[in-house]
């Protein structure tokens, strides 16, 4: 197979030796299987989530089920979080391979090892940036979304390549009982020239050892993953919020029982909202028949209620009872229909999320809300008027509206 690299026959003198008989193909294959399932769900829901964040103009977002985005994003963040401990244990289980000797047996083998370097580094960067995103912390100068999305393709590609290359090992590993099967790297290389090699390992039976068993390791890993999931999922599965020790955003801690993303202060609209309170606000509606409407007029219109969740890309979500006027009623009065494409714009002077588009079925279902959970919107939730639509990324539910354009 390809070019034989000319490397010394034995590794450097201070090369590490590994002695845990827990490491085995059977164990790694099982860890890899759960990891693969988690990462697969995380990738698929990530793609869906990205589409809902930036819907294609030829395929408008659906409006039902109302909890669609909540489920997608909850799964994306939860499987992503579960992946972190799983990946660490999986890496531990194959860690000695990093020190295999010779580093590459052939050009092809060298390329395969490089692809693993790409796999591991993209997975680590992806998970760390994702976790920081959940914490609403962006300590880097670049845009999170394109980088996270690009790395997802790199990662999924290198995973598929890795699975294809390792198929013989995976088959062997899954076909062996976890307590039996080879020890991945325990045999000192001097005694076993195949000990650090890949697919053509001579599979040796494990020695009898005391202490943690491989099954015990799998159970401990499962328990650890379960604990991490149980203590974070309360940010979206609200009945579990009391044990959400690792869930920073919980509805009970939020203003009006809803967490706030970007306060009025952060969006620099506080002074503008004081002017709104002083009576200097009108919603300006553009279209074939443009008009303006005051807050009093909006409050005098027939109120509509809806129970839509607000689901943030950062992983928290909560069901909310909204009251307001129907976007469609506002749109019709300007000469539009349920097939119109609508742009809503915020008072917020700067920021990437100070406007959004509504089209397709969402036009008929969206509300321009004045009330949240029975009370008038507080400033941080978008006073005097905000958009809320079903099955929609939180970030697209624009707060502090000033204008509606029927396009
Ligand atoms: N004008 C404006 N609207 C906005 C945002 C913003 O930054 N500016 N943030 C969005 C995000 S990311 C979310 S998750 C929701 C949160 O709404 P809430 O703070 O009322 O819970 O508002 C959305 N609306
Ligand atoms: Mo958000």
Short mmCIF file of N, CA and C in Angstrom, two decimals, residues 5-125:
data_model
loop_
_atom_site.label_atom_id
_atom_site.label_comp_id
_atom_site.label_asym_id
_atom_site.label_seq_id
_atom_site.Cartn_x
_atom_site.Cartn_y
_atom_site.Cartn_z
N UNK A 5 7.46 4.44 4.52
CA UNK A 5 8.26 5.52 5.09
C UNK A 5 9.44 4.93 5.84
N UNK A 6 10.56 5.60 5.73
CA UNK A 6 11.78 5.08 6.32
C UNK A 6 11.95 5.57 7.75
N UNK A 7 11.37 4.85 8.70
CA UNK A 7 11.43 5.29 10.09
C UNK A 7 12.16 4.25 10.92
N UNK A 8 12.78 4.69 12.03
CA UNK A 8 13.48 3.74 12.88
C UNK A 8 12.53 2.66 13.40
N UNK A 9 13.06 1.51 13.68
CA UNK A 9 12.23 0.37 14.07
C UNK A 9 11.67 0.46 15.47
N UNK A 10 12.25 1.26 16.34
CA UNK A 10 11.71 1.32 17.69
C UNK A 10 11.47 2.77 18.07
N UNK A 11 10.46 3.01 18.93
CA UNK A 11 10.13 4.39 19.30
C UNK A 11 11.19 5.01 20.19
N UNK A 12 11.15 6.34 20.33
CA UNK A 12 12.13 7.03 21.19
C UNK A 12 12.12 6.45 22.61
N UNK A 13 13.25 6.59 23.28
CA UNK A 13 13.44 5.92 24.58
C UNK A 13 12.38 6.33 25.60
N UNK A 14 11.98 7.61 25.58
CA UNK A 14 11.06 8.06 26.62
C UNK A 14 9.61 7.99 26.17
N UNK A 15 9.36 7.21 25.14
CA UNK A 15 7.99 7.06 24.63
C UNK A 15 7.07 6.49 25.71
N UNK A 16 5.88 7.07 25.89
CA UNK A 16 5.02 6.57 26.97
C UNK A 16 4.50 5.16 26.70
N UNK A 17 4.25 4.45 27.79
CA UNK A 17 3.63 3.13 27.67
C UNK A 17 2.29 3.20 28.37
N UNK A 18 1.36 2.47 27.87
CA UNK A 18 0.01 2.51 28.46
C UNK A 18 -0.34 1.13 28.97
N UNK A 19 -1.02 1.09 30.09
CA UNK A 19 -1.20 -0.23 30.68
C UNK A 19 -2.64 -0.51 31.07
N UNK A 20 -3.62 0.33 30.68
CA UNK A 20 -4.96 0.03 31.14
C UNK A 20 -5.61 -1.04 30.28
N UNK A 21 -5.95 -2.20 30.89
CA UNK A 21 -6.62 -3.25 30.13
C UNK A 21 -8.08 -2.90 29.84
N UNK A 22 -8.53 -1.73 30.32
CA UNK A 22 -9.89 -1.30 30.01
C UNK A 22 -9.99 -0.91 28.54
N UNK A 23 -8.88 -0.43 28.02
CA UNK A 23 -8.90 0.01 26.63
C UNK A 23 -9.00 -1.20 25.71
N UNK A 24 -9.99 -1.19 24.86
CA UNK A 24 -10.12 -2.31 23.93
C UNK A 24 -10.94 -1.88 22.74
N UNK A 25 -10.82 -2.63 21.66
CA UNK A 25 -11.61 -2.33 20.47
C UNK A 25 -13.10 -2.44 20.80
N UNK A 26 -13.45 -3.45 21.63
CA UNK A 26 -14.86 -3.64 21.97
C UNK A 26 -15.42 -2.41 22.68
N UNK A 27 -14.61 -1.85 23.60
CA UNK A 27 -15.06 -0.68 24.35
C UNK A 27 -15.16 0.54 23.42
N UNK A 28 -14.08 0.77 22.66
CA UNK A 28 -14.04 1.94 21.78
C UNK A 28 -15.18 1.90 20.76
N UNK A 29 -15.46 0.70 20.23
CA UNK A 29 -16.52 0.60 19.23
C UNK A 29 -17.87 0.97 19.85
N UNK A 30 -18.07 0.54 21.10
CA UNK A 30 -19.35 0.88 21.75
C UNK A 30 -19.46 2.37 22.05
N UNK A 31 -18.37 2.94 22.56
CA UNK A 31 -18.37 4.39 22.81
C UNK A 31 -18.60 5.14 21.49
N UNK A 32 -17.93 4.64 20.45
CA UNK A 32 -18.05 5.29 19.14
C UNK A 32 -19.47 5.23 18.61
N UNK A 33 -20.15 4.13 18.89
CA UNK A 33 -21.52 3.98 18.39
C UNK A 33 -22.45 5.02 19.03
N UNK A 34 -22.37 5.18 20.37
CA UNK A 34 -23.25 6.19 21.01
C UNK A 34 -22.83 7.60 20.58
N UNK A 35 -21.52 7.79 20.51
CA UNK A 35 -21.03 9.11 20.10
C UNK A 35 -21.52 9.45 18.69
N UNK A 36 -21.44 8.45 17.80
CA UNK A 36 -21.89 8.66 16.42
C UNK A 36 -23.37 9.01 16.36
N UNK A 37 -24.18 8.32 17.17
CA UNK A 37 -25.62 8.60 17.18
C UNK A 37 -25.87 10.03 17.68
N UNK A 38 -25.20 10.38 18.79
CA UNK A 38 -25.37 11.74 19.34
C UNK A 38 -24.94 12.80 18.33
N UNK A 39 -23.77 12.58 17.72
CA UNK A 39 -23.26 13.58 16.79
C UNK A 39 -24.14 13.66 15.55
N UNK A 40 -24.67 12.52 15.13
CA UNK A 40 -25.56 12.50 13.96
C UNK A 40 -26.82 13.32 14.23
N UNK A 41 -27.43 13.12 15.41
CA UNK A 41 -28.63 13.90 15.76
C UNK A 41 -28.27 15.38 15.87
N UNK A 42 -27.12 15.64 16.47
CA UNK A 42 -26.68 17.02 16.65
C UNK A 42 -26.47 17.70 15.29
N UNK A 43 -25.89 16.97 14.34
CA UNK A 43 -25.65 17.52 13.00
C UNK A 43 -26.96 17.79 12.28
N UNK A 44 -27.85 16.78 12.28
CA UNK A 44 -29.12 16.92 11.55
C UNK A 44 -29.97 18.06 12.13
N UNK A 45 -30.06 18.11 13.46
CA UNK A 45 -30.87 19.18 14.07
C UNK A 45 -30.17 20.53 13.90
N UNK A 46 -28.84 20.49 13.80
CA UNK A 46 -28.10 21.74 13.55
C UNK A 46 -28.43 22.30 12.18
N UNK A 47 -28.52 21.41 11.17
CA UNK A 47 -28.88 21.87 9.83
C UNK A 47 -30.28 22.46 9.82
N UNK A 48 -31.21 21.75 10.48
CA UNK A 48 -32.59 22.23 10.56
C UNK A 48 -32.64 23.59 11.26
N UNK A 49 -31.90 23.68 12.34
CA UNK A 49 -31.89 24.91 13.12
C UNK A 49 -31.35 26.06 12.29
N UNK A 50 -30.33 25.77 11.49
CA UNK A 50 -29.75 26.83 10.67
C UNK A 50 -30.73 27.29 9.60
N UNK A 51 -31.46 26.33 9.04
CA UNK A 51 -32.48 26.70 8.05
C UNK A 51 -33.54 27.58 8.70
N UNK A 52 -33.93 27.25 9.94
CA UNK A 52 -34.97 28.05 10.59
C UNK A 52 -34.45 29.42 11.00
N UNK A 53 -33.15 29.50 11.16
CA UNK A 53 -32.53 30.77 11.52
C UNK A 53 -32.41 31.67 10.28
N UNK A 54 -32.13 31.04 9.14
CA UNK A 54 -32.03 31.78 7.88
C UNK A 54 -32.80 31.02 6.81
N UNK A 55 -34.14 31.06 6.86
CA UNK A 55 -34.95 30.25 5.94
C UNK A 55 -34.68 30.61 4.48
N UNK A 56 -34.73 29.60 3.63
CA UNK A 56 -34.54 29.85 2.20
C UNK A 56 -35.79 30.56 1.69
N UNK A 57 -35.58 31.56 0.80
CA UNK A 57 -36.72 32.37 0.37
C UNK A 57 -37.74 31.51 -0.38
N UNK A 58 -37.28 30.43 -1.06
CA UNK A 58 -38.23 29.61 -1.84
C UNK A 58 -38.91 28.55 -0.98
N UNK A 59 -38.49 28.42 0.26
CA UNK A 59 -39.13 27.44 1.14
C UNK A 59 -39.38 28.09 2.50
N UNK A 60 -40.48 28.86 2.60
CA UNK A 60 -40.73 29.56 3.87
C UNK A 60 -40.93 28.57 5.00
N UNK A 61 -40.67 29.04 6.21
CA UNK A 61 -40.82 28.19 7.38
C UNK A 61 -42.26 27.80 7.59
N UNK A 62 -42.52 26.60 8.05
CA UNK A 62 -43.88 26.23 8.45
C UNK A 62 -44.24 26.97 9.74
N UNK A 63 -45.53 26.91 10.09
CA UNK A 63 -45.97 27.55 11.33
C UNK A 63 -46.38 26.51 12.36
N UNK A 64 -46.28 25.25 11.98
CA UNK A 64 -46.66 24.21 12.93
C UNK A 64 -45.73 23.01 12.78
N UNK A 65 -45.54 22.18 13.77
CA UNK A 65 -46.08 22.38 15.11
C UNK A 65 -45.45 23.60 15.77
N UNK A 66 -46.20 24.23 16.67
CA UNK A 66 -45.69 25.49 17.25
C UNK A 66 -44.39 25.25 18.01
N UNK A 67 -44.20 24.01 18.50
CA UNK A 67 -43.00 23.70 19.29
C UNK A 67 -41.88 23.11 18.43
N UNK A 68 -42.01 23.22 17.10
CA UNK A 68 -41.03 22.59 16.21
C UNK A 68 -39.60 23.05 16.48
N UNK A 69 -39.39 24.35 16.47
CA UNK A 69 -38.03 24.85 16.67
C UNK A 69 -37.54 24.55 18.09
N UNK A 70 -38.50 24.56 19.02
CA UNK A 70 -38.13 24.27 20.41
C UNK A 70 -37.54 22.87 20.51
N UNK A 71 -38.17 21.92 19.82
CA UNK A 71 -37.68 20.53 19.85
C UNK A 71 -36.34 20.41 19.12
N UNK A 72 -36.28 20.99 17.91
CA UNK A 72 -35.05 20.91 17.13
C UNK A 72 -33.86 21.46 17.91
N UNK A 73 -34.04 22.66 18.44
CA UNK A 73 -32.92 23.32 19.09
C UNK A 73 -32.60 22.67 20.43
N UNK A 74 -33.66 22.19 21.12
CA UNK A 74 -33.42 21.48 22.38
C UNK A 74 -32.60 20.22 22.13
N UNK A 75 -32.96 19.47 21.08
CA UNK A 75 -32.21 18.25 20.75
C UNK A 75 -30.78 18.59 20.34
N UNK A 76 -30.64 19.65 19.56
CA UNK A 76 -29.31 20.04 19.08
C UNK A 76 -28.38 20.34 20.26
N UNK A 77 -28.87 21.16 21.17
CA UNK A 77 -28.03 21.58 22.29
C UNK A 77 -27.81 20.41 23.27
N UNK A 78 -28.87 19.63 23.50
CA UNK A 78 -28.73 18.53 24.47
C UNK A 78 -27.79 17.44 23.95
N UNK A 79 -27.94 17.05 22.66
CA UNK A 79 -27.02 16.03 22.14
C UNK A 79 -25.60 16.58 22.08
N UNK A 80 -25.47 17.88 21.79
CA UNK A 80 -24.15 18.50 21.76
C UNK A 80 -23.49 18.43 23.14
N UNK A 81 -24.28 18.70 24.17
CA UNK A 81 -23.73 18.67 25.53
C UNK A 81 -23.39 17.23 25.92
N UNK A 82 -24.25 16.27 25.55
CA UNK A 82 -23.97 14.86 25.86
C UNK A 82 -22.70 14.39 25.16
N UNK A 83 -22.41 14.99 24.00
CA UNK A 83 -21.24 14.60 23.23
C UNK A 83 -19.93 14.92 23.96
N UNK A 84 -19.94 15.97 24.79
CA UNK A 84 -18.68 16.40 25.40
C UNK A 84 -18.07 15.30 26.28
N UNK A 85 -18.78 14.78 27.31
CA UNK A 85 -18.16 13.71 28.09
C UNK A 85 -17.92 12.44 27.26
N UNK A 86 -18.84 12.14 26.33
CA UNK A 86 -18.65 10.94 25.50
C UNK A 86 -17.37 11.03 24.68
N UNK A 87 -17.14 12.20 24.10
CA UNK A 87 -15.95 12.37 23.27
C UNK A 87 -14.69 12.25 24.12
N UNK A 88 -14.73 12.82 25.32
CA UNK A 88 -13.54 12.76 26.16
C UNK A 88 -13.20 11.31 26.53
N UNK A 89 -14.21 10.52 26.88
CA UNK A 89 -13.94 9.11 27.22
C UNK A 89 -13.49 8.34 25.98
N UNK A 90 -14.11 8.62 24.86
CA UNK A 90 -13.71 7.95 23.60
C UNK A 90 -12.25 8.28 23.27
N UNK A 91 -11.87 9.54 23.44
CA UNK A 91 -10.48 9.93 23.17
C UNK A 91 -9.54 9.23 24.14
N UNK A 92 -9.95 9.16 25.39
CA UNK A 92 -9.12 8.45 26.38
C UNK A 92 -8.93 7.00 25.94
N UNK A 93 -9.99 6.40 25.40
CA UNK A 93 -9.91 4.97 25.07
C UNK A 93 -8.96 4.69 23.91
N UNK A 94 -8.67 5.69 23.09
CA UNK A 94 -7.75 5.46 21.97
C UNK A 94 -6.48 6.31 22.07
N UNK A 95 -6.36 6.99 23.20
CA UNK A 95 -5.25 7.91 23.39
C UNK A 95 -3.88 7.31 23.06
N UNK A 96 -3.59 6.05 23.45
CA UNK A 96 -2.27 5.48 23.15
C UNK A 96 -1.95 5.44 21.66
N UNK A 97 -2.99 5.42 20.83
CA UNK A 97 -2.74 5.36 19.38
C UNK A 97 -2.01 6.60 18.89
N UNK A 98 -2.14 7.67 19.68
CA UNK A 98 -1.43 8.89 19.33
C UNK A 98 0.07 8.62 19.30
N UNK A 99 0.50 7.63 20.10
CA UNK A 99 1.93 7.34 20.25
C UNK A 99 2.33 6.08 19.49
N UNK A 100 1.50 5.68 18.54
CA UNK A 100 1.83 4.45 17.83
C UNK A 100 3.14 4.63 17.05
N UNK A 101 3.83 3.54 16.87
CA UNK A 101 5.14 3.58 16.22
C UNK A 101 5.22 2.51 15.15
N UNK A 102 5.67 2.82 13.98
CA UNK A 102 6.05 4.14 13.48
C UNK A 102 4.82 5.03 13.32
N UNK A 103 4.98 6.35 13.38
CA UNK A 103 3.84 7.27 13.30
C UNK A 103 2.99 7.03 12.06
N UNK A 104 3.63 6.67 10.96
CA UNK A 104 2.85 6.33 9.77
C UNK A 104 3.56 5.19 9.06
N UNK A 105 2.76 4.18 8.72
CA UNK A 105 3.37 3.01 8.08
C UNK A 105 3.48 3.21 6.57
N UNK A 106 2.65 4.08 6.05
CA UNK A 106 2.67 4.34 4.63
C UNK A 106 2.06 5.72 4.42
N UNK A 107 2.12 6.19 3.21
CA UNK A 107 1.55 7.50 2.91
C UNK A 107 0.05 7.50 3.22
N UNK A 108 -0.60 6.42 2.80
CA UNK A 108 -2.05 6.32 3.01
C UNK A 108 -2.38 6.34 4.50
N UNK A 109 -1.58 5.58 5.24
CA UNK A 109 -1.79 5.53 6.69
C UNK A 109 -1.55 6.90 7.32
N UNK A 110 -0.53 7.61 6.81
CA UNK A 110 -0.25 8.96 7.29
C UNK A 110 -1.44 9.88 7.03
N UNK A 111 -2.02 9.77 5.83
CA UNK A 111 -3.17 10.60 5.49
C UNK A 111 -4.35 10.29 6.41
N UNK A 112 -4.50 8.99 6.68
CA UNK A 112 -5.61 8.59 7.55
C UNK A 112 -5.43 9.20 8.95
N UNK A 113 -4.19 9.20 9.43
CA UNK A 113 -3.94 9.79 10.75
C UNK A 113 -4.18 11.30 10.73
N UNK A 114 -3.83 11.93 9.61
CA UNK A 114 -4.10 13.37 9.49
C UNK A 114 -5.61 13.63 9.54
N UNK A 115 -6.38 12.74 8.90
CA UNK A 115 -7.83 12.94 8.90
C UNK A 115 -8.38 12.82 10.33
N UNK A 116 -7.72 11.98 11.13
CA UNK A 116 -8.15 11.87 12.54
C UNK A 116 -7.81 13.15 13.30
N UNK A 117 -6.65 13.74 12.97
CA UNK A 117 -6.28 15.01 13.61
C UNK A 117 -7.35 16.07 13.29
N UNK A 118 -7.80 16.06 12.05
CA UNK A 118 -8.84 17.01 11.62
C UNK A 118 -10.15 16.73 12.37
N UNK A 119 -10.47 15.43 12.47
CA UNK A 119 -11.69 15.02 13.18
C UNK A 119 -11.67 15.49 14.63
N UNK A 120 -10.57 15.21 15.31
CA UNK A 120 -10.51 15.54 16.74
C UNK A 120 -10.50 17.05 16.94
N UNK A 121 -9.70 17.76 16.13
CA UNK A 121 -9.62 19.21 16.38
C UNK A 121 -10.94 19.88 16.01
N UNK A 122 -11.57 19.48 14.90
CA UNK A 122 -12.84 20.14 14.57
C UNK A 122 -13.90 19.81 15.62
N UNK A 123 -13.89 18.56 16.13
CA UNK A 123 -14.88 18.19 17.15
C UNK A 123 -14.69 19.03 18.40
N UNK A 124 -13.43 19.21 18.83
CA UNK A 124 -13.19 19.97 20.06
C UNK A 124 -13.60 21.44 19.88
N UNK A 125 -13.20 22.04 18.76
CA UNK A 125 -13.55 23.46 18.53
C UNK A 125 -15.08 23.60 18.44
#
